[in-house]
JSON list of C-alpha atoms in Angstrom, two decimals:
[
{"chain": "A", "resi": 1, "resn": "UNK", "atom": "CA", "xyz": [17.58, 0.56, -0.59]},
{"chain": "A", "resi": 2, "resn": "UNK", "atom": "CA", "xyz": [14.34, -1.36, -0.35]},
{"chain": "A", "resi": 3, "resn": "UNK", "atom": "CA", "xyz": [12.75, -3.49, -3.20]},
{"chain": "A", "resi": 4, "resn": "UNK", "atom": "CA", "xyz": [8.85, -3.19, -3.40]},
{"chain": "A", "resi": 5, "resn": "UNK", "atom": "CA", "xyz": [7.45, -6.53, -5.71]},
{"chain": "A", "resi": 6, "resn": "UNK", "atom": "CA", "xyz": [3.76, -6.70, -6.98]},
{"chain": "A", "resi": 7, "resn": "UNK", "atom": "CA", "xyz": [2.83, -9.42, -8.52]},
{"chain": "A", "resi": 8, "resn": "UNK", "atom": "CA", "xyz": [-1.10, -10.94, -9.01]},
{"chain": "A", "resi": 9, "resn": "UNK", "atom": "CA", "xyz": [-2.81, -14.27, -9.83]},
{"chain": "A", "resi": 10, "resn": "UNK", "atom": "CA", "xyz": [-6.11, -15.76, -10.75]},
{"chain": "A", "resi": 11, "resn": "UNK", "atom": "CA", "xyz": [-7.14, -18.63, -9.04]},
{"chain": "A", "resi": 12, "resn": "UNK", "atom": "CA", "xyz": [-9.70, -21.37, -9.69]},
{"chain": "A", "resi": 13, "resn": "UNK", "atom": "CA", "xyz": [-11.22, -21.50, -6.44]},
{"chain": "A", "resi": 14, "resn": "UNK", "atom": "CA", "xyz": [-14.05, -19.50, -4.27]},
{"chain": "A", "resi": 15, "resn": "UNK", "atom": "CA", "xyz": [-12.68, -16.09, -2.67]},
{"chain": "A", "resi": 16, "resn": "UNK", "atom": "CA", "xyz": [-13.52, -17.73, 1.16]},
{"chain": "A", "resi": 17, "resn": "UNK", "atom": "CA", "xyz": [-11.47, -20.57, -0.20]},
{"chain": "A", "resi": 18, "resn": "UNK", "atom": "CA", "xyz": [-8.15, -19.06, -1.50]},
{"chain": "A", "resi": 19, "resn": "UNK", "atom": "CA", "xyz": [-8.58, -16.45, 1.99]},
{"chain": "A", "resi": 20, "resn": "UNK", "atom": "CA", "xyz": [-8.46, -19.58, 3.94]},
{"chain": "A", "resi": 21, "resn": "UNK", "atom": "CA", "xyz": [-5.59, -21.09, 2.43]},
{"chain": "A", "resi": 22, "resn": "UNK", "atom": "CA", "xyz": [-3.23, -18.42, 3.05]},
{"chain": "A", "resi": 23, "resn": "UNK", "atom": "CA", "xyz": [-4.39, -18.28, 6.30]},
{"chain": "A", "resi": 24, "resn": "UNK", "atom": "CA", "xyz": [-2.74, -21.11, 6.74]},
{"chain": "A", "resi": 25, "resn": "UNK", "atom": "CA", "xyz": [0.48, -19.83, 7.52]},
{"chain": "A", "resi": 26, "resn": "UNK", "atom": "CA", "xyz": [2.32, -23.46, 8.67]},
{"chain": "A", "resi": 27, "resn": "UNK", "atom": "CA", "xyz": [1.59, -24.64, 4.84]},
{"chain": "A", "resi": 28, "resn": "UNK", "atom": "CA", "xyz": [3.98, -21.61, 3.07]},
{"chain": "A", "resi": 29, "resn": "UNK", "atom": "CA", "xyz": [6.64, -24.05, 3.17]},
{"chain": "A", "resi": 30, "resn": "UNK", "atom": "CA", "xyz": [4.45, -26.44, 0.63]},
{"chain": "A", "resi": 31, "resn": "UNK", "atom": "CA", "xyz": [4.15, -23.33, -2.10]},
{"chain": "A", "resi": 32, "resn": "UNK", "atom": "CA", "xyz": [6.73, -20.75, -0.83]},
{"chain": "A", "resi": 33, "resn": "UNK", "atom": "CA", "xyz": [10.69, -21.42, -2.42]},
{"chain": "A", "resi": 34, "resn": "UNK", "atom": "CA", "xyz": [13.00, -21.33, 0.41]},
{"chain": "A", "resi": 35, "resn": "UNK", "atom": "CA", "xyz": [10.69, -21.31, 3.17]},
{"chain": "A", "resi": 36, "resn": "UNK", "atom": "CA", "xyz": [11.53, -23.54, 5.19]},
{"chain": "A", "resi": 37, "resn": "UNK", "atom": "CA", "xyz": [9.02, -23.78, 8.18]},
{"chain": "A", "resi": 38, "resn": "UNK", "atom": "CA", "xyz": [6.73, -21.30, 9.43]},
{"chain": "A", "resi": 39, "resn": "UNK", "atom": "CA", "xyz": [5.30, -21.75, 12.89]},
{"chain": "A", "resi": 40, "resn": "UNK", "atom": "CA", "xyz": [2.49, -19.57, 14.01]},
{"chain": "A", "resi": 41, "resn": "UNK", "atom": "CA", "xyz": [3.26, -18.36, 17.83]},
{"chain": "A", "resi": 42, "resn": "UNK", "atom": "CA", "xyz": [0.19, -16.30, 18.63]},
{"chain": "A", "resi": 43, "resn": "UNK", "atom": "CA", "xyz": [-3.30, -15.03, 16.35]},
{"chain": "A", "resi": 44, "resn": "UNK", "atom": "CA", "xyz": [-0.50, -11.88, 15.36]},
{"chain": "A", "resi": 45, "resn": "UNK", "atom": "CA", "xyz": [2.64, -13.71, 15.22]},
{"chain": "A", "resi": 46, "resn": "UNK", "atom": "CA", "xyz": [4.57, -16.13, 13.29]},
{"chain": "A", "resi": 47, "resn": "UNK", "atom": "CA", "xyz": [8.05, -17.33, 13.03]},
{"chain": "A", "resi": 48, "resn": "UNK", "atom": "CA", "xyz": [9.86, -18.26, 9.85]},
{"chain": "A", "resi": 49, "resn": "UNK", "atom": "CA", "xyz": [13.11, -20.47, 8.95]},
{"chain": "A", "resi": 50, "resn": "UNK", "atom": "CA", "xyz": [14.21, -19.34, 5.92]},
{"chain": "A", "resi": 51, "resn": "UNK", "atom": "CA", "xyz": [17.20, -20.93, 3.42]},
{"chain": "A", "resi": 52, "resn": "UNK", "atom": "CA", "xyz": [18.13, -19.05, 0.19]},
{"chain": "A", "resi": 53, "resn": "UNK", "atom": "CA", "xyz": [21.36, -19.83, -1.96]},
{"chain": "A", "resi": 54, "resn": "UNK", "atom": "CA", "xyz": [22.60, -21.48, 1.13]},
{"chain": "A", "resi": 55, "resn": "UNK", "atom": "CA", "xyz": [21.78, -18.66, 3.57]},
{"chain": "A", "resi": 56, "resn": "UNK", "atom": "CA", "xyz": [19.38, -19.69, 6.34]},
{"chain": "A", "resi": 57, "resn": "UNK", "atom": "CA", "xyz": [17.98, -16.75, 8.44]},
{"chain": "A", "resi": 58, "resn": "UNK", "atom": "CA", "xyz": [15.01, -16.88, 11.17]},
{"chain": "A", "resi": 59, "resn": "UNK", "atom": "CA", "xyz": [12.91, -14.24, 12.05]},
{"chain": "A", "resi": 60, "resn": "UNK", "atom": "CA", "xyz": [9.30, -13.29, 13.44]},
{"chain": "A", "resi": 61, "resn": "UNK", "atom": "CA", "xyz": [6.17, -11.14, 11.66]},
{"chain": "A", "resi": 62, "resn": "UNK", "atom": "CA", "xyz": [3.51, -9.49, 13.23]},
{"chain": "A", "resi": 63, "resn": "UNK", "atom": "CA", "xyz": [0.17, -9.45, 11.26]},
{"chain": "A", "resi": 64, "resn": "UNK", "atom": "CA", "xyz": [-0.67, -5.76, 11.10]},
{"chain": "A", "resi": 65, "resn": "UNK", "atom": "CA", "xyz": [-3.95, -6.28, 9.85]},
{"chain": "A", "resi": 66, "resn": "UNK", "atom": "CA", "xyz": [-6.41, -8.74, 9.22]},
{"chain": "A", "resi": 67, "resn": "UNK", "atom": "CA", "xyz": [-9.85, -8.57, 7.21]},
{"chain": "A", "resi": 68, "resn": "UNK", "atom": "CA", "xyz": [-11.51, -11.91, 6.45]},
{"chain": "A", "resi": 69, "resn": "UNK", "atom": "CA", "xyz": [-11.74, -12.07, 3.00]},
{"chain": "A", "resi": 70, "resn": "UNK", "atom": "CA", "xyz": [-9.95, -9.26, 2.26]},
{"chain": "A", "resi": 71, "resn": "UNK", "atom": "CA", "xyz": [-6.65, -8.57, 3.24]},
{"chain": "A", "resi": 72, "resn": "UNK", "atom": "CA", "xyz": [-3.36, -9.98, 5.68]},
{"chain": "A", "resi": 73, "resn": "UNK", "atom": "CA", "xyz": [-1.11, -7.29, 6.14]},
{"chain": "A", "resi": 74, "resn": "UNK", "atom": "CA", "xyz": [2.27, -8.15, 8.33]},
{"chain": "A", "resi": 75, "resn": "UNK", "atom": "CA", "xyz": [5.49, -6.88, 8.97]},
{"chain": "A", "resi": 76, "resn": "UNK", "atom": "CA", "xyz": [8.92, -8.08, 10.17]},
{"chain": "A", "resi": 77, "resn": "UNK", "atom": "CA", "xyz": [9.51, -7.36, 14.38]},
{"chain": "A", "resi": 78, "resn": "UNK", "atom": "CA", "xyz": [12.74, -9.01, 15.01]},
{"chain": "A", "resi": 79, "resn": "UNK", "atom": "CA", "xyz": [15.66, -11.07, 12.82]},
{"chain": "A", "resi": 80, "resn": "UNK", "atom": "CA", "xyz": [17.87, -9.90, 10.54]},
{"chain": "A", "resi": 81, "resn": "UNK", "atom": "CA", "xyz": [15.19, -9.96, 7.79]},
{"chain": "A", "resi": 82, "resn": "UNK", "atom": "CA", "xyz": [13.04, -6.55, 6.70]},
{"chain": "A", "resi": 83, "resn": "UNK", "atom": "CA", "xyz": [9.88, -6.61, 5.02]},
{"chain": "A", "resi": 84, "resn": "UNK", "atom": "CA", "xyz": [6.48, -5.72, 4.75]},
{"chain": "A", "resi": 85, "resn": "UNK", "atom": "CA", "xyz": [3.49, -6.69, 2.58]},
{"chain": "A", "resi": 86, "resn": "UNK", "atom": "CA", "xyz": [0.38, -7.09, 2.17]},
{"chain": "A", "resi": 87, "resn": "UNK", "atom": "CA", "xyz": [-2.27, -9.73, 0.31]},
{"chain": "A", "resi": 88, "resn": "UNK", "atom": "CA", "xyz": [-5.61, -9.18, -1.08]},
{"chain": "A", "resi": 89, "resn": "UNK", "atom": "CA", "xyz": [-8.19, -10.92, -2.55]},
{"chain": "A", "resi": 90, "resn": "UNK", "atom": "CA", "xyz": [-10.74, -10.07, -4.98]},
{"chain": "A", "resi": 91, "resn": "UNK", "atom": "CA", "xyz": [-13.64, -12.25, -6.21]},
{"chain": "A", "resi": 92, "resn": "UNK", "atom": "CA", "xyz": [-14.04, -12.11, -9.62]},
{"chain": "A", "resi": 93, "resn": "UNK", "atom": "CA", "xyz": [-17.17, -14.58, -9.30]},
{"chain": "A", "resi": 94, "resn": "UNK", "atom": "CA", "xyz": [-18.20, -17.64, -7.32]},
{"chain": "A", "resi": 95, "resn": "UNK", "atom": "CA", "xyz": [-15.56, -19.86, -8.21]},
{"chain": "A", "resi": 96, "resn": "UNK", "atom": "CA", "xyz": [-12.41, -17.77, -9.23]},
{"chain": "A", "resi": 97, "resn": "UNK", "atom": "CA", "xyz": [-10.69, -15.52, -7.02]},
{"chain": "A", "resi": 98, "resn": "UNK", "atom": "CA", "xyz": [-7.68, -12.95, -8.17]},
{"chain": "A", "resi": 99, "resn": "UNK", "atom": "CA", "xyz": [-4.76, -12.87, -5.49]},
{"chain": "A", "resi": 100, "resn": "UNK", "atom": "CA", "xyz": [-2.69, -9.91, -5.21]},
{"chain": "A", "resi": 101, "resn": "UNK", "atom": "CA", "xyz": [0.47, -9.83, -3.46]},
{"chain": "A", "resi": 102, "resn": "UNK", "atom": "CA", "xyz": [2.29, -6.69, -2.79]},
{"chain": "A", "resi": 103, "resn": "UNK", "atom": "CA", "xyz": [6.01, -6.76, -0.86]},
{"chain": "A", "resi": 104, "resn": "UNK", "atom": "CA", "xyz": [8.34, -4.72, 0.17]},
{"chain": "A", "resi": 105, "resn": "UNK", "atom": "CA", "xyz": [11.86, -5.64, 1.49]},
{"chain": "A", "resi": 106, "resn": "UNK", "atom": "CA", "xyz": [15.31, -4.38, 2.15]},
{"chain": "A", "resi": 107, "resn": "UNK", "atom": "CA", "xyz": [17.99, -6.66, 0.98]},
{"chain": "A", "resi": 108, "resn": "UNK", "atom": "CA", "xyz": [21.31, -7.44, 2.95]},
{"chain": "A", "resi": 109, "resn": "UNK", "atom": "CA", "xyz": [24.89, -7.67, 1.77]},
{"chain": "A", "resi": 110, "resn": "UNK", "atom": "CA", "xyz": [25.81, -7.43, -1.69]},
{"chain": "A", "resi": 111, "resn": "UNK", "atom": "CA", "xyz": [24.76, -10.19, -2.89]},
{"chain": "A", "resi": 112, "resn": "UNK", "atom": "CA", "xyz": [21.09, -10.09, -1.72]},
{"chain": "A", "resi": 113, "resn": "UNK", "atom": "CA", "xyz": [21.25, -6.58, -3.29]},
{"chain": "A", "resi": 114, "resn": "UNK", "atom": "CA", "xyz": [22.44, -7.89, -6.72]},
{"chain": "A", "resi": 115, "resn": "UNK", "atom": "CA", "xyz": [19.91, -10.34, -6.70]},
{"chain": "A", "resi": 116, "resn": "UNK", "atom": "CA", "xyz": [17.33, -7.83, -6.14]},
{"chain": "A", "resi": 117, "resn": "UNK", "atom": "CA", "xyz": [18.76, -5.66, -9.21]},
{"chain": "A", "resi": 118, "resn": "UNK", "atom": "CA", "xyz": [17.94, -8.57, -11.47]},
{"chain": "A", "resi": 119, "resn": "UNK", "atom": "CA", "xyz": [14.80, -9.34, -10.53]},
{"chain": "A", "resi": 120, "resn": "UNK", "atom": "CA", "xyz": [15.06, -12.96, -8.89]},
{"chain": "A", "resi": 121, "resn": "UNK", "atom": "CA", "xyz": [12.74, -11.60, -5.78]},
{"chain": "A", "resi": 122, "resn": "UNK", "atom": "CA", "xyz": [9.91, -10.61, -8.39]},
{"chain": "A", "resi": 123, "resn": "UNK", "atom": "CA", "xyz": [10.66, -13.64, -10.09]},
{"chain": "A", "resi": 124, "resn": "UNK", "atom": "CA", "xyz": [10.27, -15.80, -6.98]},
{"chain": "A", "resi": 125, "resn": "UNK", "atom": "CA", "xyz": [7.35, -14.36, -5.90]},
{"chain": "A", "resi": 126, "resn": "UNK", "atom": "CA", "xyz": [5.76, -15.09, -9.09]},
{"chain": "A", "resi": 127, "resn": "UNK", "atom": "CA", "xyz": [6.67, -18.72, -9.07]},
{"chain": "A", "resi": 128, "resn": "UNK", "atom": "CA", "xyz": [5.63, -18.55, -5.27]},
{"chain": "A", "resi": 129, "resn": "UNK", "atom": "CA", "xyz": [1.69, -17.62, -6.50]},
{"chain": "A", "resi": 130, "resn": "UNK", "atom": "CA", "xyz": [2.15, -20.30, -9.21]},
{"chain": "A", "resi": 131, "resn": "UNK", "atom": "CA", "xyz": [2.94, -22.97, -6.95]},
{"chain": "A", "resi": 132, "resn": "UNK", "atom": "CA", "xyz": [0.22, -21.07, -4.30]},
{"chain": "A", "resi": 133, "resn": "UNK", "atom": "CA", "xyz": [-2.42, -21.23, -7.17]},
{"chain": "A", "resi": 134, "resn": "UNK", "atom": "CA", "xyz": [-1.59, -25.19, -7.50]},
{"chain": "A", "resi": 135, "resn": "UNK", "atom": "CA", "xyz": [-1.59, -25.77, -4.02]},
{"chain": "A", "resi": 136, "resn": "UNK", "atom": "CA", "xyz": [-4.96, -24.14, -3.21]},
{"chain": "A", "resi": 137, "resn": "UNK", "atom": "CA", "xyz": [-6.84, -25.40, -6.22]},
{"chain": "A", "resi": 138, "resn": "UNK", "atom": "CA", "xyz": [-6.00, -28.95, -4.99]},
{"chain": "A", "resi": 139, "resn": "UNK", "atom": "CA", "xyz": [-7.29, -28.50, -1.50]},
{"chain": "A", "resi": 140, "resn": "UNK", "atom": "CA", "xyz": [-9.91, -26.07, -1.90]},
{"chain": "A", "resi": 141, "resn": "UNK", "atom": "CA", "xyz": [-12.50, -28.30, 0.07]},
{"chain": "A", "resi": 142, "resn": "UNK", "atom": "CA", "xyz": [-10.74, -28.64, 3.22]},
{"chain": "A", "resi": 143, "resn": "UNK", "atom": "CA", "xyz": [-11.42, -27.18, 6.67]},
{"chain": "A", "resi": 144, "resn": "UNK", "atom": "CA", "xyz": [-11.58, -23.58, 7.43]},
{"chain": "A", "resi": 145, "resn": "UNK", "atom": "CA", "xyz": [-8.53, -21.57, 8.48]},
{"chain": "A", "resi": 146, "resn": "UNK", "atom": "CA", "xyz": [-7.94, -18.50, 10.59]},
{"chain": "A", "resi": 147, "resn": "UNK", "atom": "CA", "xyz": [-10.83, -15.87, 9.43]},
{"chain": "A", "resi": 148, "resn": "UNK", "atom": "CA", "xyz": [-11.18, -13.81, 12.71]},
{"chain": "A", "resi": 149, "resn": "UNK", "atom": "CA", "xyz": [-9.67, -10.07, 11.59]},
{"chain": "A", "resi": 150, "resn": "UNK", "atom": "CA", "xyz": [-6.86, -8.02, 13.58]},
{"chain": "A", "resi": 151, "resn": "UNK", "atom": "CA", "xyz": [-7.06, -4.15, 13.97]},
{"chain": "A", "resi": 152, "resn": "UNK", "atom": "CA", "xyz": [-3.56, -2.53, 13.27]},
{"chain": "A", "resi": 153, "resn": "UNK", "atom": "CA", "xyz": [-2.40, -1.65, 16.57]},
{"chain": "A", "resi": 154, "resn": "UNK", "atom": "CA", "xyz": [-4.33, -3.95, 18.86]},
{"chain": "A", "resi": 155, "resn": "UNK", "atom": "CA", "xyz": [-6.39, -7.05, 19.14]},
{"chain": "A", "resi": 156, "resn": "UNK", "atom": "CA", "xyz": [-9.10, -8.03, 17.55]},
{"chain": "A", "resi": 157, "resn": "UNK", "atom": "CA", "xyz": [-12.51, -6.44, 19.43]},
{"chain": "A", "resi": 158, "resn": "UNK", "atom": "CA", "xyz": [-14.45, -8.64, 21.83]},
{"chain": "A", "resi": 159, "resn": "UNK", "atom": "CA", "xyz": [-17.20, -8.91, 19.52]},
{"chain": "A", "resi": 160, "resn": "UNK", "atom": "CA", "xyz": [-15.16, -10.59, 16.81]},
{"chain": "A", "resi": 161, "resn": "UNK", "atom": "CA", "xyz": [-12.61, -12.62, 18.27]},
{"chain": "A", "resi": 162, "resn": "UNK", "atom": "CA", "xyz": [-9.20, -13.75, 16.74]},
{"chain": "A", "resi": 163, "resn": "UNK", "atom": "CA", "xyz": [-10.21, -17.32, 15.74]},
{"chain": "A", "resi": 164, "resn": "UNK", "atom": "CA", "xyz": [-14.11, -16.69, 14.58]},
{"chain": "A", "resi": 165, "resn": "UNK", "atom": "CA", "xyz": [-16.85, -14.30, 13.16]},
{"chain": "A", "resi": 166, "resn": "UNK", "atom": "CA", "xyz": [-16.40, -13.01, 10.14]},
{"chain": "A", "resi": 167, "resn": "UNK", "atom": "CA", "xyz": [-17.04, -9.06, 10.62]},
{"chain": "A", "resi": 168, "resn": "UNK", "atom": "CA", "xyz": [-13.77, -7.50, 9.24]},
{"chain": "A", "resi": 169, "resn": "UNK", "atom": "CA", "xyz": [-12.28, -4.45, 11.21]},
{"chain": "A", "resi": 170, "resn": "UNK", "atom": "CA", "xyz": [-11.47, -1.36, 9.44]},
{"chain": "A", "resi": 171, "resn": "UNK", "atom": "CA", "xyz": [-8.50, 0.78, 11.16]},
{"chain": "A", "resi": 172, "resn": "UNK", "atom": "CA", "xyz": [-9.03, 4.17, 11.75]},
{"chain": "A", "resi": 173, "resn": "UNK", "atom": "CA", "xyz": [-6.42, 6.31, 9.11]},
{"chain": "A", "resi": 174, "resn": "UNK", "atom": "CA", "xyz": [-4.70, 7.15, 12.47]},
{"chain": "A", "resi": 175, "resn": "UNK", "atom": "CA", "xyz": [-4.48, 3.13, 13.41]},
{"chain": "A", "resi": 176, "resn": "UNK", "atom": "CA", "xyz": [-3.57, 2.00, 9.82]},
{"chain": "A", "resi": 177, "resn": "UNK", "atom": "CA", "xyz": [-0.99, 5.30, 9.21]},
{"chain": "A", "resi": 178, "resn": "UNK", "atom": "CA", "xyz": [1.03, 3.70, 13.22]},
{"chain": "A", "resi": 179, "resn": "UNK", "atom": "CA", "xyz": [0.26, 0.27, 12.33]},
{"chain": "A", "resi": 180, "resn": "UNK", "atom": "CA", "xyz": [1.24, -0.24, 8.41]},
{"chain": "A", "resi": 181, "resn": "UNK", "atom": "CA", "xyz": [4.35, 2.32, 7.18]},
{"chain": "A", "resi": 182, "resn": "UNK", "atom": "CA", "xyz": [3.45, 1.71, 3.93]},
{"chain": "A", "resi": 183, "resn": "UNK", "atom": "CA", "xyz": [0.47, 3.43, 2.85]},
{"chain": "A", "resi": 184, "resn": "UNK", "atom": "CA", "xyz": [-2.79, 1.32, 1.86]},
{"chain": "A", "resi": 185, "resn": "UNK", "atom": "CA", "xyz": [-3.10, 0.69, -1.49]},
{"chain": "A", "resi": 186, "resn": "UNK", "atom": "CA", "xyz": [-6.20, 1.99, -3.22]},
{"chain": "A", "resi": 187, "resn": "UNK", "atom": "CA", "xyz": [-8.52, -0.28, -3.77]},
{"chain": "A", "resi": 188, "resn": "UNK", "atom": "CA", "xyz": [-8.40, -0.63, -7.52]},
{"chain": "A", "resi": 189, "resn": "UNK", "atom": "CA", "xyz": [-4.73, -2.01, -6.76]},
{"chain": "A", "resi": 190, "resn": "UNK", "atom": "CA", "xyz": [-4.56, -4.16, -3.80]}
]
């Protein structure tokens, strides 16, 4: 039984802006309740220390895909944690972007499961944007992040490497249907 969470926020910052401060993965812990640290391994890969009504768990994503401006897609590849989700951005003008998070994970033990019956995820990932909407409204002006994109199912093309350029990728459906299990949103919701 997996629980999918959507949950969206305006924010009072440039779309470049609030791209670049998600990108910047090792900063979750700052916005993100019970995060604990997240280290970023490789331009795909992260791994994430995790505590949650006492529980800690560890476990690595891969970033599925990656469009400047756009979208991070990842996905769990190891740990006893399983989700999936996906992040988009929309510019609503020049200085206010609307962040849309969508997530999708499978609980563990009964607990967890309970938890996830009552809504605390949803909940928690609504407080997470709060604090996310704080955190990048107060450092909106600093240096760039990660913007270089990441096809689904390989690396980013020579002509627009990992850590520059700013040409997004698009997958082709066959690269985005292997790469991403859950299907793209349309547009008009992520």
């Amino acid at each position: 039984m997996s629980t999918t969470v959507k949950q969206t926020i305006d924010v009072d910052v440039p779309l470049g802006a609030a791209y670049e401060r998600w990108t910047r993965f090792e900063d979750f812990p700052t916005f993100m309740e019970g995060v604990e640290e997240v280290r970023q391994t490789d331009d795909r890969h992260c791994h994430w220390r995790t505590r949650v009504a006492g529980v800690r768990r560890e476990f690595d994503t891969e970033i599925v895909d990656r469009r400047p401006d756009e979208r991070v897609a990842w996905r769990t590849v190891a740990g006893d944690v399983r989700q999936e989700g996906v992040v988009s951005f929309q510019s609503l003008d020049e200085a206010h972007t609307r962040v849309r998070v969508a997530l999708e994970v499978e609980p563990h033990g009964m607990a967890e499961k309970a938890a996830h019956v009552m809504g605390v995820l949803d909940r928690r990932v609504k407080g997470d944007l709060k604090r996310f909407k704080s955190h990048v409204e107060e450092h909106a002006h600093e240096p760039e992040a990660r913007r270089g994109p990441v096809r689904p199912g390989g690396a980013a093309p020579a002509s627009a490497p990992e850590t520059g350029g700013d040409t997004p990728v698009r997958p082709t459906p066959q690269e985005a249907k292997e790469a991403w299990p859950l299907p793209p949103p349309p547009d008009d919701r992520l």
